Amino acid sequence: MENKHEIYLDNAATTRTHPDVVSAMLPYFSLHFGNPSSLYSIARSSRTAIEEARRKVAAALGADEREIFFTSGGTESDNWAIRGIASAHGKKGRHIITTAIEHHAVLHTVEALEKEGFEITYLPVDEYGMVSPESVEEAIRPDTILISVMLANNEIGTIQPVQKIGEIARSHKIIFHSDAVQAIGQIPVDVRTMNVDLLSISAHKFGGPKGVGALFIRRGLRIDPLLYGGAQEQRRRAGTENVPGIVGLGAAIERAAAMMSEKAERMKKLRKRLIDGLLTIPKSRLNGHPTERLPNNVNIIFDYIEGESILLLLDANGIAASTGSACTSASLDPSHVLLACGLPHEQAHGSLRLTLGEETTEADIDYVLGVVPTVVQRLRDMSPLTPKELRTR
Ligand SMILES: *Cc1c(COP(=O)(O)O)cnc(C)c1O
């Protein structure tokens, strides 16, 4: 880091697997390699390790161990929650309520169900990306079987009033799912106070490995499997368990929970320094909620330039950032989240998302604050849309 800067500010896309987590995982590749379903003693350590990880995940979420089901990540957890409920409760009703700003793992799943005859209500959000609990209540119909509202948004970091929405769902006896993938390790997550029936998490968003996650399923809830083929996970999720991944998930969530409050305080200080610095650039605005937002999320619009072009110049300066979600940044589509917040099409292309991590330092922030204004000015000087008063040449 002496002269060649390498600053990673895309922790909402993925995080570095922490070395301690890697160490915890390593014995489960070649040493304790047994199939957890096998009956001989070599398999016992795999089985024990899975149950140990399940205890850690349950403890972090305020859940019972029997309510934690391991999956291949956030995408599978979201797909399973929604499809599993649609399949098990579709006879009772075929209406699902969600929001316009969900992750595509939720949105594309309900879109697929729409083709199969389900009706979907996409709740709007305000300019800060906030869903109102009243709008949830108004959308409920006699045939509503599921409400799915994310806890925290991956692009703009807005934290939803999930506890209130959960109370509403409960009072109407409707099943409530929340995608909490971005929230773990950043804000407290407790399945009981949130009043959720289903909750998705993913290890690689909080210092764990990619390709492993979990779905919390409240005891007694009827849900069909997504994957069939074996008796694993209480017969609800077939497939030989990803033992090293599950061990990594357990180690990462225990670590994330232990350091959360100290880390959040540090992130908020760095976030403020970064936001205050970036907003000194003329014609720039913060996307998302000013206070109800993830401690590590910064999302800024600079008028007259495109997010993608900023990214290339930041990369040339050793800064890894994003325009929105990892999935949309590869395409050139405008962000559905920013569009839902009411931004016009041109601006929904133009945002810069910087998401801090536990390794981010004050020096990193100051370096970024040195680079971004120069990059923005250079692009504005090149853009035909830039008004004269913002040009340097
Ligand atoms: C990353 C993410 C997902 C997908 O999780 P994967 O483990 O990458 O499949 C789902 N929802 C949100 C909010 C996310 O940020």
mmCIF file of C-alpha atoms and ligand atoms in Angstrom:
data_model
loop_
_atom_site.group_PDB
_atom_site.id
_atom_site.type_symbol
_atom_site.label_atom_id
_atom_site.label_comp_id
_atom_site.label_asym_id
_atom_site.label_seq_id
_atom_site.Cartn_x
_atom_site.Cartn_y
_atom_site.Cartn_z
ATOM 1 C CA MET A 1 0.000 0.000 0.000
ATOM 2 C CA GLU A 2 3.092 2.285 -0.058
ATOM 3 C CA ASN A 3 2.894 3.888 -3.474
ATOM 4 C CA LYS A 4 0.535 1.614 -5.399
ATOM 5 C CA HIS A 5 -2.873 2.253 -3.904
ATOM 6 C CA GLU A 6 -5.291 -0.694 -3.726
ATOM 7 C CA ILE A 7 -8.424 0.453 -1.994
ATOM 8 C CA TYR A 8 -11.405 -1.889 -1.917
ATOM 9 C CA LEU A 9 -14.679 -0.033 -1.416
ATOM 10 C CA ASP A 10 -17.148 -2.568 -2.786
ATOM 11 C CA ASN A 11 -17.975 -4.527 0.348
ATOM 12 C CA ALA A 12 -21.680 -4.679 -0.560
ATOM 13 C CA ALA A 13 -20.713 -6.800 -3.585
ATOM 14 C CA THR A 14 -18.565 -9.142 -1.533
ATOM 15 C CA THR A 15 -16.081 -9.077 1.329
ATOM 16 C CA ARG A 16 -12.648 -10.619 1.757
ATOM 17 C CA THR A 17 -12.955 -13.969 3.513
ATOM 18 C CA HIS A 18 -11.257 -13.247 6.833
ATOM 19 C CA PRO A 19 -8.055 -15.307 7.381
ATOM 20 C CA ASP A 20 -9.423 -16.635 10.709
ATOM 21 C CA VAL A 21 -12.489 -17.878 8.841
ATOM 22 C CA VAL A 22 -10.288 -19.566 6.224
ATOM 23 C CA SER A 23 -8.289 -21.248 9.023
ATOM 24 C CA ALA A 24 -11.495 -22.562 10.595
ATOM 25 C CA MET A 25 -12.578 -23.983 7.211
ATOM 26 C CA LEU A 26 -9.319 -25.652 6.129
ATOM 27 C CA PRO A 27 -9.542 -28.906 8.177
ATOM 28 C CA TYR A 28 -12.900 -29.665 6.556
ATOM 29 C CA PHE A 29 -11.461 -30.143 3.073
ATOM 30 C CA SER A 30 -8.875 -32.929 3.408
ATOM 31 C CA LEU A 31 -8.781 -33.930 7.079
ATOM 32 C CA HIS A 32 -12.459 -34.133 8.104
ATOM 33 C CA PHE A 33 -13.776 -34.893 4.648
ATOM 34 C CA GLY A 34 -16.486 -37.408 5.516
ATOM 35 C CA ASN A 35 -19.997 -37.093 4.146
ATOM 36 C CA PRO A 36 -22.075 -35.895 7.105
ATOM 37 C CA SER A 37 -24.831 -38.367 6.205
ATOM 38 C CA SER A 38 -22.534 -41.409 6.501
ATOM 39 C CA LEU A 39 -22.705 -43.587 9.589
ATOM 40 C CA TYR A 40 -19.029 -44.362 10.317
ATOM 41 C CA SER A 41 -16.990 -42.320 12.737
ATOM 42 C CA ILE A 42 -14.946 -40.476 10.050
ATOM 43 C CA ALA A 43 -18.158 -38.653 9.145
ATOM 44 C CA ARG A 44 -18.920 -37.648 12.701
ATOM 45 C CA SER A 45 -16.635 -34.587 12.751
ATOM 46 C CA SER A 46 -18.364 -33.195 9.639
ATOM 47 C CA ARG A 47 -21.732 -33.682 11.299
ATOM 48 C CA THR A 48 -20.601 -32.091 14.550
ATOM 49 C CA ALA A 49 -19.098 -29.135 12.688
ATOM 50 C CA ILE A 50 -22.370 -28.454 10.880
ATOM 51 C CA GLU A 51 -24.345 -28.504 14.104
ATOM 52 C CA GLU A 52 -21.778 -26.217 15.765
ATOM 53 C CA ALA A 53 -22.156 -23.736 12.875
ATOM 54 C CA ARG A 54 -25.944 -23.991 13.111
ATOM 55 C CA ARG A 55 -25.760 -23.039 16.806
ATOM 56 C CA LYS A 56 -23.631 -20.000 15.934
ATOM 57 C CA VAL A 57 -26.002 -18.793 13.208
ATOM 58 C CA ALA A 58 -29.039 -19.351 15.450
ATOM 59 C CA ALA A 59 -27.381 -17.430 18.295
ATOM 60 C CA ALA A 60 -26.550 -14.481 16.029
ATOM 61 C CA LEU A 61 -30.146 -14.239 14.764
ATOM 62 C CA GLY A 62 -31.960 -14.943 18.054
ATOM 63 C CA ALA A 63 -33.379 -18.113 16.515
ATOM 64 C CA ASP A 64 -33.626 -21.747 17.548
ATOM 65 C CA GLU A 65 -31.092 -24.122 15.954
ATOM 66 C CA ARG A 66 -33.900 -26.140 14.394
ATOM 67 C CA GLU A 67 -34.966 -23.024 12.489
ATOM 68 C CA ILE A 68 -31.683 -22.616 10.548
ATOM 69 C CA PHE A 69 -31.316 -24.273 7.110
ATOM 70 C CA PHE A 70 -28.089 -24.029 5.139
ATOM 71 C CA THR A 71 -28.237 -23.064 1.470
ATOM 72 C CA SER A 72 -25.873 -22.091 -1.356
ATOM 73 C CA GLY A 73 -26.239 -18.366 -0.573
ATOM 74 C CA GLY A 74 -28.562 -15.379 -0.531
ATOM 75 C CA THR A 75 -29.986 -16.079 -3.972
ATOM 76 C CA GLU A 76 -31.072 -19.610 -3.084
ATOM 77 C CA SER A 77 -32.464 -18.487 0.279
ATOM 78 C CA ASP A 78 -34.598 -15.796 -1.407
ATOM 79 C CA ASN A 79 -35.758 -18.183 -4.166
ATOM 80 C CA TRP A 80 -36.585 -20.907 -1.653
ATOM 81 C CA ALA A 81 -38.487 -18.604 0.728
ATOM 82 C CA ILE A 82 -40.699 -17.239 -2.042
ATOM 83 C CA ARG A 83 -41.169 -20.342 -4.191
ATOM 84 C CA GLY A 84 -41.497 -22.611 -1.171
ATOM 85 C CA ILE A 85 -44.336 -20.509 0.266
ATOM 86 C CA ALA A 86 -46.022 -20.001 -3.121
ATOM 87 C CA SER A 87 -46.012 -23.767 -3.631
ATOM 88 C CA ALA A 88 -47.187 -24.717 -0.124
ATOM 89 C CA HIS A 89 -49.831 -21.982 0.236
ATOM 90 C CA GLY A 90 -50.855 -21.322 -3.384
ATOM 91 C CA LYS A 91 -54.201 -23.036 -2.820
ATOM 92 C CA LYS A 92 -55.096 -20.490 -0.130
ATOM 93 C CA GLY A 93 -54.215 -17.458 -2.253
ATOM 94 C CA ARG A 94 -52.057 -16.249 -5.098
ATOM 95 C CA HIS A 95 -51.186 -12.673 -4.112
ATOM 96 C CA ILE A 96 -47.695 -11.640 -2.995
ATOM 97 C CA ILE A 97 -46.580 -8.207 -1.755
ATOM 98 C CA THR A 98 -42.994 -7.025 -2.224
ATOM 99 C CA THR A 99 -41.219 -3.737 -2.977
ATOM 100 C CA ALA A 100 -39.828 -2.092 -6.094
ATOM 101 C CA ILE A 101 -36.302 -1.987 -4.609
ATOM 102 C CA GLU A 102 -35.694 -5.632 -3.713
ATOM 103 C CA HIS A 103 -32.596 -7.474 -4.888
ATOM 104 C CA HIS A 104 -33.079 -9.288 -8.202
ATOM 105 C CA ALA A 105 -33.004 -12.619 -6.338
ATOM 106 C CA VAL A 106 -36.428 -11.601 -4.996
ATOM 107 C CA LEU A 107 -37.713 -9.561 -7.958
ATOM 108 C CA HIS A 108 -36.906 -12.116 -10.649
ATOM 109 C CA THR A 109 -38.405 -14.895 -8.519
ATOM 110 C CA VAL A 110 -41.755 -13.120 -8.101
ATOM 111 C CA GLU A 111 -41.676 -12.206 -11.809
ATOM 112 C CA ALA A 112 -41.374 -15.920 -12.608
ATOM 113 C CA LEU A 113 -44.349 -16.625 -10.309
ATOM 114 C CA GLU A 114 -46.310 -13.888 -12.081
ATOM 115 C CA LYS A 115 -45.992 -15.954 -15.270
ATOM 116 C CA GLU A 116 -47.403 -18.920 -13.335
ATOM 117 C CA GLY A 117 -50.529 -17.008 -12.369
ATOM 118 C CA PHE A 118 -49.568 -15.254 -9.146
ATOM 119 C CA GLU A 119 -50.368 -11.573 -8.707
ATOM 120 C CA ILE A 120 -47.626 -9.347 -7.365
ATOM 121 C CA THR A 121 -47.913 -5.927 -5.754
ATOM 122 C CA TYR A 122 -44.677 -3.921 -5.948
ATOM 123 C CA LEU A 123 -44.819 -1.316 -3.189
ATOM 124 C CA PRO A 124 -43.358 2.080 -4.044
ATOM 125 C CA VAL A 125 -40.706 3.808 -1.927
ATOM 126 C CA ASP A 126 -40.180 7.462 -1.064
ATOM 127 C CA GLU A 127 -37.268 9.556 -2.319
ATOM 128 C CA TYR A 128 -34.997 7.993 0.342
ATOM 129 C CA GLY A 129 -35.900 4.452 -0.678
ATOM 130 C CA MET A 130 -38.151 3.911 2.344
ATOM 131 C CA VAL A 131 -41.257 1.693 2.296
ATOM 132 C CA SER A 132 -44.131 2.911 4.450
ATOM 133 C CA PRO A 133 -45.774 0.322 6.749
ATOM 134 C CA GLU A 134 -49.143 1.928 5.919
ATOM 135 C CA SER A 135 -48.678 1.079 2.232
ATOM 136 C CA VAL A 136 -48.060 -2.547 3.232
ATOM 137 C CA GLU A 137 -51.308 -2.652 5.220
ATOM 138 C CA GLU A 138 -53.263 -1.057 2.344
ATOM 139 C CA ALA A 139 -51.939 -3.609 -0.152
ATOM 140 C CA ILE A 140 -53.117 -6.625 1.864
ATOM 141 C CA ARG A 141 -55.979 -8.605 0.285
ATOM 142 C CA PRO A 142 -57.899 -11.690 1.422
ATOM 143 C CA ASP A 143 -55.758 -13.791 -0.970
ATOM 144 C CA THR A 144 -52.368 -12.388 0.139
ATOM 145 C CA ILE A 145 -50.104 -15.251 1.232
ATOM 146 C CA LEU A 146 -46.677 -13.617 1.511
ATOM 147 C CA ILE A 147 -45.019 -10.260 2.164
ATOM 148 C CA SER A 148 -41.314 -9.914 1.279
ATOM 149 C CA VAL A 149 -39.479 -6.722 2.272
ATOM 150 C CA MET A 150 -35.692 -6.489 2.537
ATOM 151 C CA LEU A 151 -34.114 -5.302 5.793
ATOM 152 C CA ALA A 152 -31.451 -3.109 4.156
ATOM 153 C CA ASN A 153 -30.956 -2.192 0.519
ATOM 154 C CA ASN A 154 -27.757 -3.242 -1.233
ATOM 155 C CA GLU A 155 -27.463 -0.154 -3.452
ATOM 156 C CA ILE A 156 -28.450 2.792 -1.277
ATOM 157 C CA GLY A 157 -28.245 1.220 2.203
ATOM 158 C CA THR A 158 -31.718 2.325 3.333
ATOM 159 C CA ILE A 159 -32.941 0.347 6.369
ATOM 160 C CA GLN A 160 -36.642 -0.521 6.244
ATOM 161 C CA PRO A 161 -39.101 -0.388 9.182
ATOM 162 C CA VAL A 162 -39.209 -4.169 9.138
ATOM 163 C CA GLN A 163 -40.356 -4.603 12.738
ATOM 164 C CA LYS A 164 -43.551 -2.588 12.057
ATOM 165 C CA ILE A 165 -44.151 -4.378 8.762
ATOM 166 C CA GLY A 166 -43.747 -7.686 10.607
ATOM 167 C CA GLU A 167 -46.360 -6.659 13.178
ATOM 168 C CA ILE A 168 -48.775 -5.823 10.374
ATOM 169 C CA ALA A 169 -48.118 -9.139 8.635
ATOM 170 C CA ARG A 170 -48.627 -11.014 11.891
ATOM 171 C CA SER A 171 -51.886 -9.229 12.749
ATOM 172 C CA HIS A 172 -53.231 -10.289 9.325
ATOM 173 C CA LYS A 173 -51.754 -13.814 9.667
ATOM 174 C CA ILE A 174 -49.668 -13.368 6.517
ATOM 175 C CA ILE A 175 -46.236 -14.966 6.158
ATOM 176 C CA PHE A 176 -43.393 -12.432 6.239
ATOM 177 C CA HIS A 177 -39.982 -12.873 4.582
ATOM 178 C CA SER A 178 -37.057 -10.467 4.808
ATOM 179 C CA ASP A 179 -33.832 -10.457 2.800
ATOM 180 C CA ALA A 180 -31.313 -9.522 5.502
ATOM 181 C CA VAL A 181 -28.232 -10.286 3.392
ATOM 182 C CA GLN A 182 -26.799 -6.748 3.658
ATOM 183 C CA ALA A 183 -27.667 -6.243 7.321
ATOM 184 C CA ILE A 184 -25.687 -9.010 9.036
ATOM 185 C CA GLY A 185 -22.671 -7.674 10.919
ATOM 186 C CA GLN A 186 -23.807 -4.095 10.361
ATOM 187 C CA ILE A 187 -27.033 -3.650 12.348
ATOM 188 C CA PRO A 188 -28.724 -5.867 14.935
ATOM 189 C CA VAL A 189 -30.811 -8.654 13.402
ATOM 190 C CA ASP A 190 -33.211 -10.546 15.673
ATOM 191 C CA VAL A 191 -35.878 -12.732 14.101
ATOM 192 C CA ARG A 192 -38.213 -12.396 17.099
ATOM 193 C CA THR A 193 -38.219 -8.588 17.391
ATOM 194 C CA MET A 194 -38.461 -8.341 13.589
ATOM 195 C CA ASN A 195 -41.568 -10.582 13.563
ATOM 196 C CA VAL A 196 -40.258 -12.475 10.529
ATOM 197 C CA ASP A 197 -41.202 -15.998 9.501
ATOM 198 C CA LEU A 198 -38.381 -16.319 6.955
ATOM 199 C CA LEU A 199 -35.030 -14.513 6.747
ATOM 200 C CA SER A 200 -32.207 -14.831 4.181
ATOM 201 C CA ILE A 201 -28.490 -14.428 4.878
ATOM 202 C CA SER A 202 -25.294 -14.939 2.854
ATOM 203 C CA ALA A 203 -21.801 -15.599 4.271
ATOM 204 C CA HIS A 204 -19.717 -13.691 1.709
ATOM 205 C CA LYS A 205 -21.312 -10.359 2.653
ATOM 206 C CA PHE A 206 -19.804 -10.480 6.161
ATOM 207 C CA GLY A 207 -16.326 -11.989 5.935
ATOM 208 C CA GLY A 208 -17.348 -15.551 5.097
ATOM 209 C CA PRO A 209 -16.869 -17.617 1.925
ATOM 210 C CA LYS A 210 -18.933 -17.306 -1.263
ATOM 211 C CA GLY A 211 -21.537 -19.921 -2.135
ATOM 212 C CA VAL A 212 -23.022 -20.533 1.298
ATOM 213 C CA GLY A 213 -25.894 -18.957 3.193
ATOM 214 C CA ALA A 214 -28.877 -19.831 5.300
ATOM 215 C CA LEU A 215 -32.625 -19.447 5.488
ATOM 216 C CA PHE A 216 -34.315 -18.982 8.853
ATOM 217 C CA ILE A 217 -37.678 -20.769 8.815
ATOM 218 C CA ARG A 218 -39.882 -20.190 11.837
ATOM 219 C CA ARG A 219 -40.818 -23.468 13.588
ATOM 220 C CA GLY A 220 -44.094 -24.880 12.395
ATOM 221 C CA LEU A 221 -44.185 -22.877 9.151
ATOM 222 C CA ARG A 222 -45.285 -24.923 6.169
ATOM 223 C CA ILE A 223 -42.866 -24.500 3.218
ATOM 224 C CA ASP A 224 -42.086 -26.768 0.281
ATOM 225 C CA PRO A 225 -38.484 -27.612 -0.655
ATOM 226 C CA LEU A 226 -36.772 -25.934 -3.584
ATOM 227 C CA LEU A 227 -34.298 -28.794 -4.047
ATOM 228 C CA TYR A 228 -35.318 -32.452 -3.916
ATOM 229 C CA GLY A 229 -33.108 -35.515 -3.653
ATOM 230 C CA GLY A 230 -31.984 -36.315 -0.136
ATOM 231 C CA ALA A 231 -32.915 -36.172 3.535
ATOM 232 C CA GLN A 232 -30.443 -33.441 4.531
ATOM 233 C CA GLU A 233 -31.508 -30.369 6.564
ATOM 234 C CA GLN A 234 -34.540 -32.027 8.188
ATOM 235 C CA ARG A 235 -35.649 -33.265 4.736
ATOM 236 C CA ARG A 236 -36.174 -29.699 3.603
ATOM 237 C CA ARG A 237 -33.054 -28.964 1.533
ATOM 238 C CA ALA A 238 -31.513 -31.885 -0.309
ATOM 239 C CA GLY A 239 -27.855 -32.097 -1.312
ATOM 240 C CA THR A 240 -24.609 -33.041 0.415
ATOM 241 C CA GLU A 241 -23.811 -30.201 2.773
ATOM 242 C CA ASN A 242 -21.064 -27.713 1.868
ATOM 243 C CA VAL A 243 -19.246 -28.574 5.082
ATOM 244 C CA PRO A 244 -16.242 -26.182 4.783
ATOM 245 C CA GLY A 245 -18.574 -23.397 3.644
ATOM 246 C CA ILE A 246 -20.995 -23.979 6.503
ATOM 247 C CA VAL A 247 -18.089 -23.977 8.993
ATOM 248 C CA GLY A 248 -16.941 -20.683 7.416
ATOM 249 C CA LEU A 249 -20.436 -19.221 7.696
ATOM 250 C CA GLY A 250 -20.546 -20.129 11.393
ATOM 251 C CA ALA A 251 -17.088 -18.667 12.095
ATOM 252 C CA ALA A 252 -17.862 -15.483 10.122
ATOM 253 C CA ILE A 253 -21.209 -14.761 11.750
ATOM 254 C CA GLU A 254 -19.816 -15.316 15.236
ATOM 255 C CA ARG A 255 -16.977 -12.898 14.448
ATOM 256 C CA ALA A 256 -19.287 -10.358 12.796
ATOM 257 C CA ALA A 257 -21.690 -10.362 15.740
ATOM 258 C CA ALA A 258 -18.888 -9.938 18.280
ATOM 259 C CA MET A 259 -17.361 -6.919 16.536
ATOM 260 C CA MET A 260 -20.548 -5.327 15.195
ATOM 261 C CA SER A 261 -21.126 -2.402 17.525
ATOM 262 C CA GLU A 262 -17.477 -1.310 17.608
ATOM 263 C CA LYS A 263 -17.219 -1.666 13.831
ATOM 264 C CA ALA A 264 -20.469 0.189 13.158
ATOM 265 C CA GLU A 265 -19.274 3.188 15.185
ATOM 266 C CA ARG A 266 -16.005 3.268 13.237
ATOM 267 C CA MET A 267 -17.823 2.876 9.889
ATOM 268 C CA LYS A 268 -20.211 5.729 10.696
ATOM 269 C CA LYS A 269 -17.292 8.099 11.387
ATOM 270 C CA LEU A 270 -15.570 7.119 8.131
ATOM 271 C CA ARG A 271 -18.869 7.302 6.228
ATOM 272 C CA LYS A 272 -19.486 10.841 7.486
ATOM 273 C CA ARG A 273 -15.991 11.925 6.496
ATOM 274 C CA LEU A 274 -16.498 10.459 3.017
ATOM 275 C CA ILE A 275 -20.010 11.856 2.457
ATOM 276 C CA ASP A 276 -19.113 15.334 3.742
ATOM 277 C CA GLY A 277 -16.040 15.395 1.514
ATOM 278 C CA LEU A 278 -17.821 14.183 -1.633
ATOM 279 C CA LEU A 279 -20.728 16.585 -1.189
ATOM 280 C CA THR A 280 -18.336 19.534 -1.451
ATOM 281 C CA ILE A 281 -18.218 18.675 -5.191
ATOM 282 C CA PRO A 282 -20.755 20.970 -6.926
ATOM 283 C CA LYS A 283 -23.994 19.373 -8.164
ATOM 284 C CA SER A 284 -23.613 16.203 -6.105
ATOM 285 C CA ARG A 285 -26.279 14.559 -3.928
ATOM 286 C CA LEU A 286 -26.542 11.654 -1.518
ATOM 287 C CA ASN A 287 -28.875 8.794 -2.511
ATOM 288 C CA GLY A 288 -30.685 6.838 0.187
ATOM 289 C CA HIS A 289 -31.763 7.861 3.651
ATOM 290 C CA PRO A 290 -29.605 10.404 5.550
ATOM 291 C CA THR A 291 -29.786 8.516 8.884
ATOM 292 C CA GLU A 292 -31.654 5.202 8.409
ATOM 293 C CA ARG A 293 -28.855 3.693 6.334
ATOM 294 C CA LEU A 294 -26.227 0.983 6.663
ATOM 295 C CA PRO A 295 -23.119 2.280 8.498
ATOM 296 C CA ASN A 296 -20.861 1.364 5.560
ATOM 297 C CA ASN A 297 -22.910 2.668 2.609
ATOM 298 C CA VAL A 298 -22.223 5.793 0.549
ATOM 299 C CA ASN A 299 -24.122 6.360 -2.710
ATOM 300 C CA ILE A 300 -23.670 9.671 -4.524
ATOM 301 C CA ILE A 301 -24.914 11.179 -7.769
ATOM 302 C CA PHE A 302 -22.767 13.626 -9.723
ATOM 303 C CA ASP A 303 -24.805 15.501 -12.320
ATOM 304 C CA TYR A 304 -23.740 15.369 -15.990
ATOM 305 C CA ILE A 305 -21.582 12.227 -15.740
ATOM 306 C CA GLU A 306 -22.137 8.470 -15.873
ATOM 307 C CA GLY A 307 -21.362 6.082 -13.069
ATOM 308 C CA GLU A 308 -19.559 3.662 -15.387
ATOM 309 C CA SER A 309 -17.085 6.268 -16.577
ATOM 310 C CA ILE A 310 -16.212 7.271 -13.006
ATOM 311 C CA LEU A 311 -15.540 3.621 -12.170
ATOM 312 C CA LEU A 312 -12.950 3.225 -14.920
ATOM 313 C CA LEU A 313 -11.000 6.278 -13.807
ATOM 314 C CA LEU A 314 -11.234 5.282 -10.138
ATOM 315 C CA ASP A 315 -9.937 1.820 -11.046
ATOM 316 C CA ALA A 316 -6.997 3.433 -12.830
ATOM 317 C CA ASN A 317 -6.279 5.127 -9.494
ATOM 318 C CA GLY A 318 -6.467 1.853 -7.546
ATOM 319 C CA ILE A 319 -9.965 2.330 -6.158
ATOM 320 C CA ALA A 320 -12.519 -0.500 -6.516
ATOM 321 C CA ALA A 321 -16.072 0.841 -6.412
ATOM 322 C CA SER A 322 -19.425 0.197 -8.021
ATOM 323 C CA THR A 323 -22.331 2.033 -9.623
ATOM 324 C CA GLY A 324 -25.029 0.063 -7.857
ATOM 325 C CA SER A 325 -25.358 -3.630 -7.376
ATOM 326 C CA ALA A 326 -22.715 -6.027 -8.678
ATOM 327 C CA CYS A 327 -25.319 -7.531 -10.979
ATOM 328 C CA THR A 328 -26.402 -4.269 -12.596
ATOM 329 C CA SER A 329 -22.930 -2.804 -12.918
ATOM 330 C CA ALA A 330 -21.999 -5.358 -15.577
ATOM 331 C CA SER A 331 -25.015 -4.286 -17.633
ATOM 332 C CA LEU A 332 -25.689 -0.709 -18.647
ATOM 333 C CA ASP A 333 -29.265 -0.679 -17.376
ATOM 334 C CA PRO A 334 -30.228 2.135 -15.033
ATOM 335 C CA SER A 335 -30.653 1.141 -11.405
ATOM 336 C CA HIS A 336 -34.206 -0.033 -10.610
ATOM 337 C CA VAL A 337 -33.619 1.187 -7.069
ATOM 338 C CA LEU A 338 -32.770 4.756 -8.087
ATOM 339 C CA LEU A 339 -35.659 4.802 -10.585
ATOM 340 C CA ALA A 340 -38.008 3.730 -7.753
ATOM 341 C CA CYS A 341 -36.636 6.608 -5.643
ATOM 342 C CA GLY A 342 -37.895 8.929 -8.372
ATOM 343 C CA LEU A 343 -34.628 9.748 -10.119
ATOM 344 C CA PRO A 344 -34.879 10.409 -13.857
ATOM 345 C CA HIS A 345 -33.366 7.863 -16.248
ATOM 346 C CA GLU A 346 -30.146 9.842 -16.927
ATOM 347 C CA GLN A 347 -29.402 10.140 -13.220
ATOM 348 C CA ALA A 348 -30.251 6.518 -12.439
ATOM 349 C CA HIS A 349 -27.113 5.674 -14.472
ATOM 350 C CA GLY A 350 -24.900 8.132 -12.716
ATOM 351 C CA SER A 351 -24.431 7.027 -9.156
ATOM 352 C CA LEU A 352 -21.240 5.984 -7.414
ATOM 353 C CA ARG A 353 -21.546 3.414 -4.613
ATOM 354 C CA LEU A 354 -18.710 3.141 -2.118
ATOM 355 C CA THR A 355 -19.184 0.500 0.585
ATOM 356 C CA LEU A 356 -16.647 0.438 3.402
ATOM 357 C CA GLY A 357 -15.306 -2.628 5.188
ATOM 358 C CA GLU A 358 -13.502 -3.544 8.370
ATOM 359 C CA GLU A 359 -10.143 -2.891 6.690
ATOM 360 C CA THR A 360 -11.027 0.618 5.498
ATOM 361 C CA THR A 361 -8.887 3.327 7.104
ATOM 362 C CA GLU A 362 -9.111 7.085 7.430
ATOM 363 C CA ALA A 363 -6.114 7.317 5.080
ATOM 364 C CA ASP A 364 -8.076 5.371 2.446
ATOM 365 C CA ILE A 365 -10.982 7.821 2.731
ATOM 366 C CA ASP A 366 -8.637 10.800 2.412
ATOM 367 C CA TYR A 367 -7.002 9.273 -0.658
ATOM 368 C CA VAL A 368 -10.436 8.754 -2.265
ATOM 369 C CA LEU A 369 -11.386 12.324 -1.415
ATOM 370 C CA GLY A 370 -8.243 13.424 -3.227
ATOM 371 C CA VAL A 371 -9.032 11.411 -6.366
ATOM 372 C CA VAL A 372 -12.812 11.723 -6.882
ATOM 373 C CA PRO A 373 -13.076 15.532 -7.367
ATOM 374 C CA THR A 374 -10.335 15.420 -10.037
ATOM 375 C CA VAL A 375 -12.014 12.515 -11.815
ATOM 376 C CA VAL A 376 -15.444 14.182 -11.722
ATOM 377 C CA GLN A 377 -14.004 17.435 -13.086
ATOM 378 C CA ARG A 378 -12.169 15.627 -15.868
ATOM 379 C CA LEU A 379 -15.368 13.840 -16.952
ATOM 380 C CA ARG A 380 -17.418 17.010 -16.709
ATOM 381 C CA ASP A 381 -14.918 18.818 -18.910
ATOM 382 C CA MET A 382 -15.368 16.051 -21.483
ATOM 383 C CA SER A 383 -19.185 15.868 -21.300
ATOM 384 C CA PRO A 384 -21.228 17.942 -23.763
ATOM 385 C CA LEU A 385 -23.989 18.151 -21.131
ATOM 386 C CA THR A 386 -21.895 20.078 -18.613
ATOM 387 C CA PRO A 387 -22.964 23.742 -18.310
ATOM 388 C CA LYS A 388 -20.311 26.423 -18.798
ATOM 389 C CA GLU A 389 -20.076 27.419 -15.127
ATOM 390 C CA LEU A 390 -18.969 23.889 -14.139
ATOM 391 C CA ARG A 391 -16.233 23.648 -16.777
ATOM 392 C CA THR A 392 -12.563 24.373 -16.269
ATOM 393 C CA ARG A 393 -11.954 24.433 -19.998
HETATM 394 C C1 LIG B 1 -25.707 -10.210 -2.413
HETATM 395 C C2 LIG B 1 -27.159 -10.173 -2.150
HETATM 396 C C3 LIG B 1 -27.996 -11.263 -2.443
HETATM 397 C C4 LIG B 1 -27.458 -12.506 -3.134
HETATM 398 O O1 LIG B 1 -26.648 -13.257 -2.297
HETATM 399 P P1 LIG B 1 -25.604 -14.313 -2.958
HETATM 400 O O2 LIG B 1 -25.094 -15.072 -1.765
HETATM 401 O O3 LIG B 1 -24.563 -13.506 -3.639
HETATM 402 O O4 LIG B 1 -26.390 -15.180 -3.863
HETATM 403 C C5 LIG B 1 -29.326 -11.171 -2.149
HETATM 404 N N1 LIG B 1 -29.843 -10.061 -1.576
HETATM 405 C C6 LIG B 1 -29.081 -9.000 -1.263
HETATM 406 C C7 LIG B 1 -29.695 -7.813 -0.628
HETATM 407 C C8 LIG B 1 -27.721 -9.013 -1.550
HETATM 408 O O5 LIG B 1 -26.968 -7.949 -1.265
#
